C-alpha positions as semicolon CSV with decimal commas, in nm:
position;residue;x (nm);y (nm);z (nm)
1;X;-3,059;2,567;0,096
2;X;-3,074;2,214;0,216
3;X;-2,826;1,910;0,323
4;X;-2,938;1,584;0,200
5;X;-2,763;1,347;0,496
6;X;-2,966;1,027;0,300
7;X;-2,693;0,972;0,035
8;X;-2,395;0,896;0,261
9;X;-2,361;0,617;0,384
10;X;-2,377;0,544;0,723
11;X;-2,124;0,609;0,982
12;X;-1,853;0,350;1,036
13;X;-1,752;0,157;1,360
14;X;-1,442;0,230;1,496
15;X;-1,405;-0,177;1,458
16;X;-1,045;-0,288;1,319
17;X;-1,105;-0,518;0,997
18;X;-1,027;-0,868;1,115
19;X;-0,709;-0,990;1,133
20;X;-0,647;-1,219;0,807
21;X;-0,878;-1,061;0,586
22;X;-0,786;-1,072;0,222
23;X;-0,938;-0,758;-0,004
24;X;-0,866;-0,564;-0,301
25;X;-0,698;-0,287;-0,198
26;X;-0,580;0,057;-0,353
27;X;-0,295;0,263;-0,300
28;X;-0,286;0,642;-0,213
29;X;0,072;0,830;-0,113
30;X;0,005;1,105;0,111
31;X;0,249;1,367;0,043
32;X;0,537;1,468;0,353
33;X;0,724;1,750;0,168
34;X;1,033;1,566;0,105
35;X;1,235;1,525;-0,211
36;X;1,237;1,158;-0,368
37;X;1,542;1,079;-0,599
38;X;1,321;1,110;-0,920
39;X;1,188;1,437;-1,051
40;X;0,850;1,261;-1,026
41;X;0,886;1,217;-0,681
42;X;0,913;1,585;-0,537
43;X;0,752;1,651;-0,199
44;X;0,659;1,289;-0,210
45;X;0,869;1,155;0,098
46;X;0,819;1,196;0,478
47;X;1,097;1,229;0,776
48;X;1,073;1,002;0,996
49;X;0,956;1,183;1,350
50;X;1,223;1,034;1,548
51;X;1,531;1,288;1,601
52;X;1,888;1,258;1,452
53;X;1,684;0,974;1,232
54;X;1,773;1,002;0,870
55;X;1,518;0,748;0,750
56;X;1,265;0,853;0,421
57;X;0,963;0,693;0,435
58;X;0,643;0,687;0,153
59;X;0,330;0,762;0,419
60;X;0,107;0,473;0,232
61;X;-0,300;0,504;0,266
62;X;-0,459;0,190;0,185
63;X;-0,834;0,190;0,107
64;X;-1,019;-0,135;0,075
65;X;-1,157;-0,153;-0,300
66;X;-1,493;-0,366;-0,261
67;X;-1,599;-0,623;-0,055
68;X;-1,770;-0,639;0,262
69;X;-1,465;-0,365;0,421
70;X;-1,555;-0,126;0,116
71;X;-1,414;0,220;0,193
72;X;-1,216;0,129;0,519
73;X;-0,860;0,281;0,540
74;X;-0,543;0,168;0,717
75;X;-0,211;0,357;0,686
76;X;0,194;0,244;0,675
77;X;0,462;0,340;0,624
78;X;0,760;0,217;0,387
79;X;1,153;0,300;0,449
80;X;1,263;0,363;0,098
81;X;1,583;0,567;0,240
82;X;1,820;0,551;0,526
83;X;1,767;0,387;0,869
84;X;1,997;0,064;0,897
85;X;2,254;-0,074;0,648
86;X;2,321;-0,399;0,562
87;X;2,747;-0,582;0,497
88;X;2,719;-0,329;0,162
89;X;2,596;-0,031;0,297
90;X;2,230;-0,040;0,112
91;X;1,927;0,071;0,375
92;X;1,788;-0,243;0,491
93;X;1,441;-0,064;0,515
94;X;1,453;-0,007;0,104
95;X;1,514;-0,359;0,042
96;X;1,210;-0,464;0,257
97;X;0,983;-0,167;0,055
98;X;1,158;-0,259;-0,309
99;X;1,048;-0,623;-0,275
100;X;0,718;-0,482;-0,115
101;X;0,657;-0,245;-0,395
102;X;0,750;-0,508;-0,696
103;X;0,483;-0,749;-0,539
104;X;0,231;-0,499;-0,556
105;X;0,315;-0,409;-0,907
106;X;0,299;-0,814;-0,992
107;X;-0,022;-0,825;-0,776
108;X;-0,186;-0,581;-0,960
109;X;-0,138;-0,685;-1,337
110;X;-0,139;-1,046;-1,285
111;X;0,219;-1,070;-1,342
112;X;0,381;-1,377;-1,233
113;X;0,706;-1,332;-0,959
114;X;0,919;-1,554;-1,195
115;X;0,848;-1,388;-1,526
116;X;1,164;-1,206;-1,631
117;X;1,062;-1,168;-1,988
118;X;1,089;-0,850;-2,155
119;X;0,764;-0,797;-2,181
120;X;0,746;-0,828;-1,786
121;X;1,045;-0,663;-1,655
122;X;0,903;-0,370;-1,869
123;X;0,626;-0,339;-1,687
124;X;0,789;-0,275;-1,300
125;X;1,012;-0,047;-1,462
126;X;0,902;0,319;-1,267
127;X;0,953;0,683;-1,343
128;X;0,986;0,714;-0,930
129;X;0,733;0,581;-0,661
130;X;0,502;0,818;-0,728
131;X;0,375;0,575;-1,009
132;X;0,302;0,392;-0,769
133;X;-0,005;0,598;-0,630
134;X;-0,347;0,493;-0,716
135;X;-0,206;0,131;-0,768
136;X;-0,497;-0,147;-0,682
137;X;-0,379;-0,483;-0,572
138;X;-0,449;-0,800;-0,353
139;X;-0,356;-0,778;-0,009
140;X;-0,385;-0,974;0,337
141;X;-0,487;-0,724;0,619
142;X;-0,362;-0,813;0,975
143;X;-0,404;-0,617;1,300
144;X;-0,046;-0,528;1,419
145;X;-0,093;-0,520;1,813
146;X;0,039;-0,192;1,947
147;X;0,329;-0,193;2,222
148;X;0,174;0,092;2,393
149;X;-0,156;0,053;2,570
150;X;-0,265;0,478;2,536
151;X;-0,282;0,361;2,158
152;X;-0,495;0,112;1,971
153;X;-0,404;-0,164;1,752
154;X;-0,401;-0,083;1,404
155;X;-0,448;-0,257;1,051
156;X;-0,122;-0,307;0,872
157;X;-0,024;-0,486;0,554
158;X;0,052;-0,839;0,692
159;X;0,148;-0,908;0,268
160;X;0,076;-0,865;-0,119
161;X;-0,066;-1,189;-0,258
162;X;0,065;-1,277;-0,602
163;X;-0,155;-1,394;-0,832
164;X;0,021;-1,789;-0,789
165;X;-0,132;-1,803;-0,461
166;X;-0,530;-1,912;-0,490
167;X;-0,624;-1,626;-0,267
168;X;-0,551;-1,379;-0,560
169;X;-0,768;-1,588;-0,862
170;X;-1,084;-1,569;-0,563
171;X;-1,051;-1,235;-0,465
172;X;-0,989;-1,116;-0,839
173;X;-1,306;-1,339;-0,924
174;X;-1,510;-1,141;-0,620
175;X;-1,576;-1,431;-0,387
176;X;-1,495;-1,383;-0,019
177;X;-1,252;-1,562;0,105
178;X;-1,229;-1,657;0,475
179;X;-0,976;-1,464;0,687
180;X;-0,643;-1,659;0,765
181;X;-0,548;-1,509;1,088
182;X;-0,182;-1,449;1,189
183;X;-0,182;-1,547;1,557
184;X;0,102;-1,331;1,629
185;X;0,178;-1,276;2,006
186;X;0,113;-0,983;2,169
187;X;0,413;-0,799;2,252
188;X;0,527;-0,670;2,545
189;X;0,366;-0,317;2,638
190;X;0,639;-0,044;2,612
191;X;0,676;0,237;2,859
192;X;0,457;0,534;2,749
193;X;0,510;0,813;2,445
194;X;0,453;1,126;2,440
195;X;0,460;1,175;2,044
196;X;0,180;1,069;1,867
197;X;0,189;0,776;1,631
198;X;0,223;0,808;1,230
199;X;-0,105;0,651;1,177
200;X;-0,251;0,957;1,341
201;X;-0,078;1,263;1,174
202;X;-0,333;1,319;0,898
203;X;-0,129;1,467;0,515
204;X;-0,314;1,612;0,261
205;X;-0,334;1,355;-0,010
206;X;-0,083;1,385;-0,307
207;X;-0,248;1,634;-0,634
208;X;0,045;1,509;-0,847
209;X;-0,087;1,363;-1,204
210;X;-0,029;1,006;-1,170
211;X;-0,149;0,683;-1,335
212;X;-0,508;0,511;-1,273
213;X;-0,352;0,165;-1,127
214;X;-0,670;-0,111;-1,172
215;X;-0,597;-0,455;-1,148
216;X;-0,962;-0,539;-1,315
217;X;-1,253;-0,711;-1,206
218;X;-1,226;-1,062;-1,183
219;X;-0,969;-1,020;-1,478
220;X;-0,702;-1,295;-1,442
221;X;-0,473;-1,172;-1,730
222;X;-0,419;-0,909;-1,471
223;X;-0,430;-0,636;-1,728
224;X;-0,447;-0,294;-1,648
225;X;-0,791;-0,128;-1,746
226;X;-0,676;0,089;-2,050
227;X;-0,693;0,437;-1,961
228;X;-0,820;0,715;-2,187
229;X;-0,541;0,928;-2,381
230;X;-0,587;1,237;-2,210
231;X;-0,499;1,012;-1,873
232;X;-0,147;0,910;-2,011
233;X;0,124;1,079;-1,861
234;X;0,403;1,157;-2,136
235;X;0,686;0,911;-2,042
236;X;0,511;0,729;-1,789
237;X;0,516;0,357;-1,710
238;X;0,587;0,130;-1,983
239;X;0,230;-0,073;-1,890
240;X;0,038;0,302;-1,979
241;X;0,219;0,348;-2,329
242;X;0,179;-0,015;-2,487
């Protein structure tokens, strides 16, 4: 009995990807063994760590698709329940994630942000977030500067690029396109923590069936690849059951 080591590739550097990149990037949703609102989305959710919170959050894992970043990870998370309300009482948090989540979903199938046609409102209509899993879209990577110095900055989603910005049509086509940094200021370092940060507490990934997001090569239509029957999910998003 042997190991071959040859066929993995090599070990990466702890290196952050630079701040501005823009990459193809799929979605994974890490279970946290909280309820979601949709029967879809059982054990989907995650408590926030912080006590007497009430906030829900989805624990996103975001691996870059291709590129020179291939395989890298970041993590974040999205409010999608409690935390602060706005004048009429909705969680300010969700709003942020809804409009978050829609521009991934218009990201991903080449959908323009100002189509309300049927045809397109059809297609961002979800069973429950877990749909959302496996979803592959364009995004611009920034390093978010941590406030404590015991922890290292981390990659976060500075945005989802819609396919009307001419980042989308070059990354979609495969050329690189040169990073745009942010130039955010650094804040000011925090007093120190003794719980460790979200990033950090590892989830076993989520088994649930779900469907096989793919923006497409170099596709501008921004179709989804069609996938095989057997891959449908009965009653599943309207873009899997055309």
């Amino acid at each position: 009995m042997t190991f071959d080591m040859n066929d993995v590739a090599p070990q990466q550097a702890g290196d952050l990807i630079p701040d501005g990149t823009f990459a193809k990037v799929t979605m994974s949703i890490r279970k946290g063994g909280v309820d979601g609102m949709s029967e879809v989305d059982r054990g989907l959710l995650k408590s926030s760590n912080q006590p007497g919170s009430d906030v829900r959050m989805v624990d996103a894992e975001f691996t870059v698709a291709e590129g020179p970043f291939a395989r890298r990870k970041f993590w974040q998370n999205f409010t999608v329940q409690g935390g602060k309300l706005d004048e009429q009482g909705q969680s300010v948090g969700w709003k942020i994630s809804k409009s978050q989540f829609r521009a991934m979903i218009d990201s991903a199938l080449g959908l323009n942000p100002e189509d309300m046609s049927d045809a397109a409102k059809a297609k961002r209509v979800l069973r429950g977030l877990a749909d959302l899993d496996g979803i592959t879209f364009v995004a611009k990577i920034q390093i978010e500067p941590n406030r404590n110095p015991a922890y290292k900055d981390a990659n976060k989603l500075d945005h989802v690029v819609l396919p009307t910005a001419p980042e989308w049509q070059k990354v979609m086509a495969g050329e690189q396109v040169p990073a745009q940094p942010s130039n955010r200021p650094r804040p000011a370092a925090a007093g120190p923590v003794s719980a460790s940060p979200a990033w950090g507490q590892s989830q076993p990934a989520s088994s649930a069936s779900t469907p096989a997001w793919s923006a497409g090569s170099g596709q501008s239509s921004g179709q989804l690849a069609a996938p095989s029957e057997a891959a449908k999910p009965a009653g599943g998003p309207a873009w899997l059951n055309p």
